[in-house]
Amino acid sequence: MPETKPLMKECLPKQGLTYHEDMPTVVLCKPKLLPLKSVSLEKMEKMQREAQELVKKQELENPEEENFGIY
């Protein structure tokens, strides 16, 4: 392939300012992981589980009260 001469000769100044245009590029960042459940929802679920365990424990201790006197 024959080399072709550029149409314009490159000319860099010896003094003064030179400018360079910077093209913006895509910046990839670390993915942010979001919780599936909020902290308050987890606290509420924990409280509910504890309450259910307490009810089951009381039912095991007092099984006759569960029938409400009906035989």
mmCIF file as gemmi writes it, N, C-alpha and C atoms, coordinates in Angstrom:
data_model
loop_
_atom_site.group_PDB
_atom_site.id
_atom_site.type_symbol
_atom_site.label_atom_id
_atom_site.label_alt_id
_atom_site.label_comp_id
_atom_site.label_asym_id
_atom_site.label_entity_id
_atom_site.label_seq_id
_atom_site.pdbx_PDB_ins_code
_atom_site.Cartn_x
_atom_site.Cartn_y
_atom_site.Cartn_z
_atom_site.occupancy
_atom_site.B_iso_or_equiv
_atom_site.pdbx_formal_charge
_atom_site.auth_seq_id
_atom_site.auth_asym_id
_atom_site.pdbx_PDB_model_num
ATOM 1 N N . MET Axp A 1 ? 0.83 -1.17 0 1 0 ? 1 A 1
ATOM 2 C CA . MET Axp A 1 ? 0 0 0 1 0 ? 1 A 1
ATOM 3 C C . MET Axp A 1 ? 0.877 1.237 0 1 0 ? 1 A 1
ATOM 4 N N . PRO Axp A 2 ? 0.697 2.093 -0.939 1 0 ? 2 A 1
ATOM 5 C CA . PRO Axp A 2 ? 1.526 3.295 -0.975 1 0 ? 2 A 1
ATOM 6 C C . PRO Axp A 2 ? 1.088 4.28 0.114 1 0 ? 2 A 1
ATOM 7 N N . GLU Axp A 3 ? 2.078 4.953 0.701 1 0 ? 3 A 1
ATOM 8 C CA . GLU Axp A 3 ? 1.779 5.957 1.721 1 0 ? 3 A 1
ATOM 9 C C . GLU Axp A 3 ? 1.292 7.222 1.047 1 0 ? 3 A 1
ATOM 10 N N . THR Axp A 4 ? 0.292 7.824 1.641 1 0 ? 4 A 1
ATOM 11 C CA . THR Axp A 4 ? -0.217 9.073 1.107 1 0 ? 4 A 1
ATOM 12 C C . THR Axp A 4 ? 0.196 10.2 2.032 1 0 ? 4 A 1
ATOM 13 N N . LYS Axp A 5 ? 0.464 11.334 1.473 1 0 ? 5 A 1
ATOM 14 C CA . LYS Axp A 5 ? 0.85 12.496 2.271 1 0 ? 5 A 1
ATOM 15 C C . LYS Axp A 5 ? -0.41 13.146 2.82 1 0 ? 5 A 1
ATOM 16 N N . PRO Axp A 6 ? -0.351 13.615 4.074 1 0 ? 6 A 1
ATOM 17 C CA . PRO Axp A 6 ? -1.521 14.305 4.616 1 0 ? 6 A 1
ATOM 18 C C . PRO Axp A 6 ? -1.777 15.608 3.858 1 0 ? 6 A 1
ATOM 19 N N . LEU Axp A 7 ? -3.022 16.004 3.794 1 0 ? 7 A 1
ATOM 20 C CA . LEU Axp A 7 ? -3.381 17.218 3.086 1 0 ? 7 A 1
ATOM 21 C C . LEU Axp A 7 ? -2.847 18.457 3.806 1 0 ? 7 A 1
ATOM 22 N N . MET Axp A 8 ? -2.803 18.397 5.146 1 0 ? 8 A 1
ATOM 23 C CA . MET Axp A 8 ? -2.308 19.536 5.911 1 0 ? 8 A 1
ATOM 24 C C . MET Axp A 8 ? -1.112 19.087 6.737 1 0 ? 8 A 1
ATOM 25 N N . LYS Axp A 9 ? -0.156 19.957 6.858 1 0 ? 9 A 1
ATOM 26 C CA . LYS Axp A 9 ? 1.022 19.659 7.647 1 0 ? 9 A 1
ATOM 27 C C . LYS Axp A 9 ? 0.715 19.98 9.108 1 0 ? 9 A 1
ATOM 28 N N . GLU Axp A 10 ? 1.096 19.062 10.009 1 0 ? 10 A 1
ATOM 29 C CA . GLU Axp A 10 ? 0.854 19.268 11.434 1 0 ? 10 A 1
ATOM 30 C C . GLU Axp A 10 ? 1.792 20.342 11.948 1 0 ? 10 A 1
ATOM 31 N N . CYS Axp A 11 ? 1.249 21.272 12.689 1 0 ? 11 A 1
ATOM 32 C CA . CYS Axp A 11 ? 2.035 22.385 13.187 1 0 ? 11 A 1
ATOM 33 C C . CYS Axp A 11 ? 1.776 22.54 14.682 1 0 ? 11 A 1
ATOM 34 N N . LEU Axp A 12 ? 2.784 22.334 15.515 1 0 ? 12 A 1
ATOM 35 C CA . LEU Axp A 12 ? 2.644 22.506 16.952 1 0 ? 12 A 1
ATOM 36 C C . LEU Axp A 12 ? 3.35 23.791 17.368 1 0 ? 12 A 1
ATOM 37 N N . PRO Axp A 13 ? 2.701 24.624 18.181 1 0 ? 13 A 1
ATOM 38 C CA . PRO Axp A 13 ? 3.323 25.885 18.577 1 0 ? 13 A 1
ATOM 39 C C . PRO Axp A 13 ? 4.462 25.655 19.572 1 0 ? 13 A 1
ATOM 40 N N . LYS Axp A 14 ? 5.467 26.485 19.511 1 0 ? 14 A 1
ATOM 41 C CA . LYS Axp A 14 ? 6.606 26.399 20.428 1 0 ? 14 A 1
ATOM 42 C C . LYS Axp A 14 ? 6.299 27.135 21.73 1 0 ? 14 A 1
ATOM 43 N N . GLN Axp A 15 ? 5.391 28.106 21.702 1 0 ? 15 A 1
ATOM 44 C CA . GLN Axp A 15 ? 4.991 28.87 22.887 1 0 ? 15 A 1
ATOM 45 C C . GLN Axp A 15 ? 3.478 28.893 22.965 1 0 ? 15 A 1
ATOM 46 N N . GLY Axp A 16 ? 2.983 29.229 24.172 1 0 ? 16 A 1
ATOM 47 C CA . GLY Axp A 16 ? 1.544 29.416 24.317 1 0 ? 16 A 1
ATOM 48 C C . GLY Axp A 16 ? 0.84 28.154 24.786 1 0 ? 16 A 1
ATOM 49 N N . LEU Axp A 17 ? -0.433 28.218 24.709 1 0 ? 17 A 1
ATOM 50 C CA . LEU Axp A 17 ? -1.268 27.127 25.198 1 0 ? 17 A 1
ATOM 51 C C . LEU Axp A 17 ? -1.67 26.203 24.064 1 0 ? 17 A 1
ATOM 52 N N . THR Axp A 18 ? -1.732 24.939 24.385 1 0 ? 18 A 1
ATOM 53 C CA . THR Axp A 18 ? -2.285 23.971 23.438 1 0 ? 18 A 1
ATOM 54 C C . THR Axp A 18 ? -3.546 23.403 24.067 1 0 ? 18 A 1
ATOM 55 N N . TYR Axp A 19 ? -4.498 23.056 23.27 1 0 ? 19 A 1
ATOM 56 C CA . TYR Axp A 19 ? -5.773 22.566 23.759 1 0 ? 19 A 1
ATOM 57 C C . TYR Axp A 19 ? -5.966 21.127 23.332 1 0 ? 19 A 1
ATOM 58 N N . HIS Axp A 20 ? -6.56 20.399 24.226 1 0 ? 20 A 1
ATOM 59 C CA . HIS Axp A 20 ? -6.868 18.999 23.937 1 0 ? 20 A 1
ATOM 60 C C . HIS Axp A 20 ? -8.299 18.746 24.387 1 0 ? 20 A 1
ATOM 61 N N . GLU Axp A 21 ? -9.119 18.255 23.49 1 0 ? 21 A 1
ATOM 62 C CA . GLU Axp A 21 ? -10.507 17.978 23.823 1 0 ? 21 A 1
ATOM 63 C C . GLU Axp A 21 ? -10.61 16.559 24.355 1 0 ? 21 A 1
ATOM 64 N N . ASP Axp A 22 ? -11.129 16.438 25.558 1 0 ? 22 A 1
ATOM 65 C CA . ASP Axp A 22 ? -11.256 15.125 26.187 1 0 ? 22 A 1
ATOM 66 C C . ASP Axp A 22 ? -12.68 14.629 26 1 0 ? 22 A 1
ATOM 67 N N . MET Axp A 23 ? -12.803 13.461 25.443 1 0 ? 23 A 1
ATOM 68 C CA . MET Axp A 23 ? -14.127 12.879 25.23 1 0 ? 23 A 1
ATOM 69 C C . MET Axp A 23 ? -14.545 12.133 26.496 1 0 ? 23 A 1
ATOM 70 N N . PRO Axp A 24 ? -15.751 12.365 26.974 1 0 ? 24 A 1
ATOM 71 C CA . PRO Axp A 24 ? -16.198 11.649 28.181 1 0 ? 24 A 1
ATOM 72 C C . PRO Axp A 24 ? -16.32 10.153 27.903 1 0 ? 24 A 1
ATOM 73 N N . THR Axp A 25 ? -15.958 9.37 28.877 1 0 ? 25 A 1
ATOM 74 C CA . THR Axp A 25 ? -16.049 7.916 28.741 1 0 ? 25 A 1
ATOM 75 C C . THR Axp A 25 ? -16.964 7.382 29.831 1 0 ? 25 A 1
ATOM 76 N N . VAL Axp A 26 ? -17.426 6.189 29.636 1 0 ? 26 A 1
ATOM 77 C CA . VAL Axp A 26 ? -18.301 5.55 30.604 1 0 ? 26 A 1
ATOM 78 C C . VAL Axp A 26 ? -17.456 5.083 31.783 1 0 ? 26 A 1
ATOM 79 N N . VAL Axp A 27 ? -17.888 5.439 32.977 1 0 ? 27 A 1
ATOM 80 C CA . VAL Axp A 27 ? -17.185 5.017 34.186 1 0 ? 27 A 1
ATOM 81 C C . VAL Axp A 27 ? -18.037 3.968 34.877 1 0 ? 27 A 1
ATOM 82 N N . LEU Axp A 28 ? -17.484 2.787 35.018 1 0 ? 28 A 1
ATOM 83 C CA . LEU Axp A 28 ? -18.212 1.708 35.672 1 0 ? 28 A 1
ATOM 84 C C . LEU Axp A 28 ? -17.924 1.757 37.167 1 0 ? 28 A 1
ATOM 85 N N . CYS Axp A 29 ? -18.966 1.659 37.952 1 0 ? 29 A 1
ATOM 86 C CA . CYS Axp A 29 ? -18.779 1.687 39.401 1 0 ? 29 A 1
ATOM 87 C C . CYS Axp A 29 ? -19.203 0.345 39.988 1 0 ? 29 A 1
ATOM 88 N N . LYS Axp A 30 ? -18.837 0.163 41.232 1 0 ? 30 A 1
ATOM 89 C CA . LYS Axp A 30 ? -19.15 -1.058 41.939 1 0 ? 30 A 1
ATOM 90 C C . LYS Axp A 30 ? -20.673 -1.16 42.106 1 0 ? 30 A 1
ATOM 91 N N . PRO Axp A 31 ? -21.257 -2.333 41.863 1 0 ? 31 A 1
ATOM 92 C CA . PRO Axp A 31 ? -22.71 -2.443 42.021 1 0 ? 31 A 1
ATOM 93 C C . PRO Axp A 31 ? -23.11 -2.29 43.479 1 0 ? 31 A 1
ATOM 94 N N . LYS Axp A 32 ? -24.217 -1.622 43.695 1 0 ? 32 A 1
ATOM 95 C CA . LYS Axp A 32 ? -24.707 -1.406 45.046 1 0 ? 32 A 1
ATOM 96 C C . LYS Axp A 32 ? -25.773 -2.447 45.336 1 0 ? 32 A 1
ATOM 97 N N . LEU Axp A 33 ? -25.563 -3.205 46.4 1 0 ? 33 A 1
ATOM 98 C CA . LEU Axp A 33 ? -26.511 -4.237 46.769 1 0 ? 33 A 1
ATOM 99 C C . LEU Axp A 33 ? -27.524 -3.649 47.737 1 0 ? 33 A 1
ATOM 100 N N . LEU Axp A 34 ? -28.771 -3.788 47.391 1 0 ? 34 A 1
ATOM 101 C CA . LEU Axp A 34 ? -29.837 -3.294 48.249 1 0 ? 34 A 1
ATOM 102 C C . LEU Axp A 34 ? -30.457 -4.47 48.993 1 0 ? 34 A 1
ATOM 103 N N . PRO Axp A 35 ? -30.804 -4.279 50.252 1 0 ? 35 A 1
ATOM 104 C CA . PRO Axp A 35 ? -31.425 -5.383 50.992 1 0 ? 35 A 1
ATOM 105 C C . PRO Axp A 35 ? -32.808 -5.693 50.429 1 0 ? 35 A 1
ATOM 106 N N . LEU Axp A 36 ? -33.16 -6.972 50.459 1 0 ? 36 A 1
ATOM 107 C CA . LEU Axp A 36 ? -34.474 -7.36 49.972 1 0 ? 36 A 1
ATOM 108 C C . LEU Axp A 36 ? -35.561 -6.945 50.954 1 0 ? 36 A 1
ATOM 109 N N . LYS Axp A 37 ? -35.207 -6.908 52.238 1 0 ? 37 A 1
ATOM 110 C CA . LYS Axp A 37 ? -36.16 -6.488 53.264 1 0 ? 37 A 1
ATOM 111 C C . LYS Axp A 37 ? -35.542 -5.338 54.036 1 0 ? 37 A 1
ATOM 112 N N . SER Axp A 38 ? -36.372 -4.431 54.463 1 0 ? 38 A 1
ATOM 113 C CA . SER Axp A 38 ? -35.874 -3.309 55.243 1 0 ? 38 A 1
ATOM 114 C C . SER Axp A 38 ? -35.581 -3.775 56.665 1 0 ? 38 A 1
ATOM 115 N N . VAL Axp A 39 ? -34.798 -3 57.375 1 0 ? 39 A 1
ATOM 116 C CA . VAL Axp A 39 ? -34.423 -3.336 58.744 1 0 ? 39 A 1
ATOM 117 C C . VAL Axp A 39 ? -35.659 -3.364 59.633 1 0 ? 39 A 1
ATOM 118 N N . SER Axp A 40 ? -36.55 -2.402 59.458 1 0 ? 40 A 1
ATOM 119 C CA . SER Axp A 40 ? -37.752 -2.365 60.295 1 0 ? 40 A 1
ATOM 120 C C . SER Axp A 40 ? -38.65 -3.573 60.029 1 0 ? 40 A 1
ATOM 121 N N . LEU Axp A 41 ? -38.739 -4.021 58.769 1 0 ? 41 A 1
ATOM 122 C CA . LEU Axp A 41 ? -39.543 -5.203 58.45 1 0 ? 41 A 1
ATOM 123 C C . LEU Axp A 41 ? -38.94 -6.438 59.104 1 0 ? 41 A 1
ATOM 124 N N . GLU Axp A 42 ? -37.619 -6.562 59.095 1 0 ? 42 A 1
ATOM 125 C CA . GLU Axp A 42 ? -36.964 -7.699 59.736 1 0 ? 42 A 1
ATOM 126 C C . GLU Axp A 42 ? -37.221 -7.695 61.238 1 0 ? 42 A 1
ATOM 127 N N . LYS Axp A 43 ? -37.204 -6.515 61.873 1 0 ? 43 A 1
ATOM 128 C CA . LYS Axp A 43 ? -37.479 -6.418 63.305 1 0 ? 43 A 1
ATOM 129 C C . LYS Axp A 43 ? -38.911 -6.85 63.6 1 0 ? 43 A 1
ATOM 130 N N . MET Axp A 44 ? -39.857 -6.394 62.768 1 0 ? 44 A 1
ATOM 131 C CA . MET Axp A 44 ? -41.257 -6.766 62.967 1 0 ? 44 A 1
ATOM 132 C C . MET Axp A 44 ? -41.448 -8.278 62.827 1 0 ? 44 A 1
ATOM 133 N N . GLU Axp A 45 ? -40.802 -8.893 61.83 1 0 ? 45 A 1
ATOM 134 C CA . GLU Axp A 45 ? -40.918 -10.334 61.637 1 0 ? 45 A 1
ATOM 135 C C . GLU Axp A 45 ? -40.314 -11.088 62.812 1 0 ? 45 A 1
ATOM 136 N N . LYS Axp A 46 ? -39.204 -10.584 63.337 1 0 ? 46 A 1
ATOM 137 C CA . LYS Axp A 46 ? -38.561 -11.215 64.494 1 0 ? 46 A 1
ATOM 138 C C . LYS Axp A 46 ? -39.489 -11.145 65.707 1 0 ? 46 A 1
ATOM 139 N N . MET Axp A 47 ? -40.105 -9.983 65.924 1 0 ? 47 A 1
ATOM 140 C CA . MET Axp A 47 ? -41.036 -9.833 67.036 1 0 ? 47 A 1
ATOM 141 C C . MET Axp A 47 ? -42.226 -10.773 66.876 1 0 ? 47 A 1
ATOM 142 N N . GLN Axp A 48 ? -42.727 -10.923 65.669 1 0 ? 48 A 1
ATOM 143 C CA . GLN Axp A 48 ? -43.859 -11.799 65.409 1 0 ? 48 A 1
ATOM 144 C C . GLN Axp A 48 ? -43.488 -13.26 65.67 1 0 ? 48 A 1
ATOM 145 N N . ARG Axp A 49 ? -42.286 -13.675 65.228 1 0 ? 49 A 1
ATOM 146 C CA . ARG Axp A 49 ? -41.839 -15.052 65.475 1 0 ? 49 A 1
ATOM 147 C C . ARG Axp A 49 ? -41.722 -15.328 66.966 1 0 ? 49 A 1
ATOM 148 N N . GLU Axp A 50 ? -41.162 -14.354 67.699 1 0 ? 50 A 1
ATOM 149 C CA . GLU Axp A 50 ? -41.012 -14.526 69.144 1 0 ? 50 A 1
ATOM 150 C C . GLU Axp A 50 ? -42.37 -14.641 69.819 1 0 ? 50 A 1
ATOM 151 N N . ALA Axp A 51 ? -43.336 -13.837 69.37 1 0 ? 51 A 1
ATOM 152 C CA . ALA Axp A 51 ? -44.681 -13.897 69.945 1 0 ? 51 A 1
ATOM 153 C C . ALA Axp A 51 ? -45.334 -15.246 69.65 1 0 ? 51 A 1
ATOM 154 N N . GLN Axp A 52 ? -45.155 -15.762 68.435 1 0 ? 52 A 1
ATOM 155 C CA . GLN Axp A 52 ? -45.732 -17.059 68.087 1 0 ? 52 A 1
ATOM 156 C C . GLN Axp A 52 ? -45.097 -18.179 68.908 1 0 ? 52 A 1
ATOM 157 N N . GLU Axp A 53 ? -43.779 -18.101 69.125 1 0 ? 53 A 1
ATOM 158 C CA . GLU Axp A 53 ? -43.1 -19.106 69.942 1 0 ? 53 A 1
ATOM 159 C C . GLU Axp A 53 ? -43.604 -19.057 71.379 1 0 ? 53 A 1
ATOM 160 N N . LEU Axp A 54 ? -43.848 -17.87 71.891 1 0 ? 54 A 1
ATOM 161 C CA . LEU Axp A 54 ? -44.36 -17.716 73.252 1 0 ? 54 A 1
ATOM 162 C C . LEU Axp A 54 ? -45.758 -18.319 73.366 1 0 ? 54 A 1
ATOM 163 N N . VAL Axp A 55 ? -46.61 -18.094 72.366 1 0 ? 55 A 1
ATOM 164 C CA . VAL Axp A 55 ? -47.961 -18.661 72.376 1 0 ? 55 A 1
ATOM 165 C C . VAL Axp A 55 ? -47.892 -20.181 72.332 1 0 ? 55 A 1
ATOM 166 N N . LYS Axp A 56 ? -47.037 -20.75 71.492 1 0 ? 56 A 1
ATOM 167 C CA . LYS Axp A 56 ? -46.9 -22.207 71.408 1 0 ? 56 A 1
ATOM 168 C C . LYS Axp A 56 ? -46.408 -22.779 72.729 1 0 ? 56 A 1
ATOM 169 N N . LYS Axp A 57 ? -45.467 -22.09 73.344 1 0 ? 57 A 1
ATOM 170 C CA . LYS Axp A 57 ? -44.933 -22.538 74.63 1 0 ? 57 A 1
ATOM 171 C C . LYS Axp A 57 ? -46.031 -22.531 75.686 1 0 ? 57 A 1
ATOM 172 N N . GLN Axp A 58 ? -46.864 -21.505 75.716 1 0 ? 58 A 1
ATOM 173 C CA . GLN Axp A 58 ? -47.956 -21.421 76.686 1 0 ? 58 A 1
ATOM 174 C C . GLN Axp A 58 ? -49.006 -22.494 76.411 1 0 ? 58 A 1
ATOM 175 N N . GLU Axp A 59 ? -49.261 -22.797 75.143 1 0 ? 59 A 1
ATOM 176 C CA . GLU Axp A 59 ? -50.222 -23.84 74.802 1 0 ? 59 A 1
ATOM 177 C C . GLU Axp A 59 ? -49.732 -25.207 75.261 1 0 ? 59 A 1
ATOM 178 N N . LEU Axp A 60 ? -48.438 -25.467 75.178 1 0 ? 60 A 1
ATOM 179 C CA . LEU Axp A 60 ? -47.887 -26.744 75.616 1 0 ? 60 A 1
ATOM 180 C C . LEU Axp A 60 ? -47.942 -26.863 77.137 1 0 ? 60 A 1
ATOM 181 N N . GLU Axp A 61 ? -47.777 -25.764 77.836 1 0 ? 61 A 1
ATOM 182 C CA . GLU Axp A 61 ? -47.804 -25.786 79.293 1 0 ? 61 A 1
ATOM 183 C C . GLU Axp A 61 ? -49.226 -25.943 79.825 1 0 ? 61 A 1
ATOM 184 N N . ASN Axp A 62 ? -50.211 -25.377 79.178 1 0 ? 62 A 1
ATOM 185 C CA . ASN Axp A 62 ? -51.594 -25.399 79.638 1 0 ? 62 A 1
ATOM 186 C C . ASN Axp A 62 ? -52.523 -25.932 78.538 1 0 ? 62 A 1
ATOM 187 N N . PRO Axp A 63 ? -52.49 -27.239 78.258 1 0 ? 63 A 1
ATOM 188 C CA . PRO Axp A 63 ? -53.325 -27.753 77.166 1 0 ? 63 A 1
ATOM 189 C C . PRO Axp A 63 ? -54.822 -27.772 77.508 1 0 ? 63 A 1
ATOM 190 N N . GLU Axp A 64 ? -55.203 -27.851 78.791 1 0 ? 64 A 1
ATOM 191 C CA . GLU Axp A 64 ? -56.622 -27.926 79.126 1 0 ? 64 A 1
ATOM 192 C C . GLU Axp A 64 ? -57.345 -26.611 78.869 1 0 ? 64 A 1
ATOM 193 N N . GLU Axp A 65 ? -56.657 -25.483 78.896 1 0 ? 65 A 1
ATOM 194 C CA . GLU Axp A 65 ? -57.278 -24.207 78.635 1 0 ? 65 A 1
ATOM 195 C C . GLU Axp A 65 ? -57.628 -24.032 77.158 1 0 ? 65 A 1
ATOM 196 N N . GLU Axp A 66 ? -57 -24.815 76.311 1 0 ? 66 A 1
ATOM 197 C CA . GLU Axp A 66 ? -57.219 -24.685 74.885 1 0 ? 66 A 1
ATOM 198 C C . GLU Axp A 66 ? -58.644 -25.111 74.496 1 0 ? 66 A 1
ATOM 199 N N . ASN Axp A 67 ? -59.219 -26.078 75.225 1 0 ? 67 A 1
ATOM 200 C CA . ASN Axp A 67 ? -60.555 -26.57 74.897 1 0 ? 67 A 1
ATOM 201 C C . ASN Axp A 67 ? -61.655 -25.684 75.443 1 0 ? 67 A 1
ATOM 202 N N . PHE Axp A 68 ? -61.352 -24.738 76.265 1 0 ? 68 A 1
ATOM 203 C CA . PHE Axp A 68 ? -62.311 -23.809 76.853 1 0 ? 68 A 1
ATOM 204 C C . PHE Axp A 68 ? -63.409 -24.528 77.621 1 0 ? 68 A 1
ATOM 205 N N . GLY Axp A 69 ? -63.072 -25.659 78.27 1 0 ? 69 A 1
ATOM 206 C CA . GLY Axp A 69 ? -64.023 -26.374 79.109 1 0 ? 69 A 1
ATOM 207 C C . GLY Axp A 69 ? -64.995 -27.245 78.34 1 0 ? 69 A 1
ATOM 208 N N . ILE Axp A 70 ? -64.858 -27.376 77.052 1 0 ? 70 A 1
ATOM 209 C CA . ILE Axp A 70 ? -65.752 -28.22 76.251 1 0 ? 70 A 1
ATOM 210 C C . ILE Axp A 70 ? -65.09 -29.563 76.068 1 0 ? 70 A 1
ATOM 211 N N . TYR Axp A 71 ? -65.835 -30.665 76.417 1 0 ? 71 A 1
ATOM 212 C CA . TYR Axp A 71 ? -65.26 -32.011 76.29 1 0 ? 71 A 1
ATOM 213 C C . TYR Axp A 71 ? -65.96 -32.796 75.236 1 0 ? 71 A 1
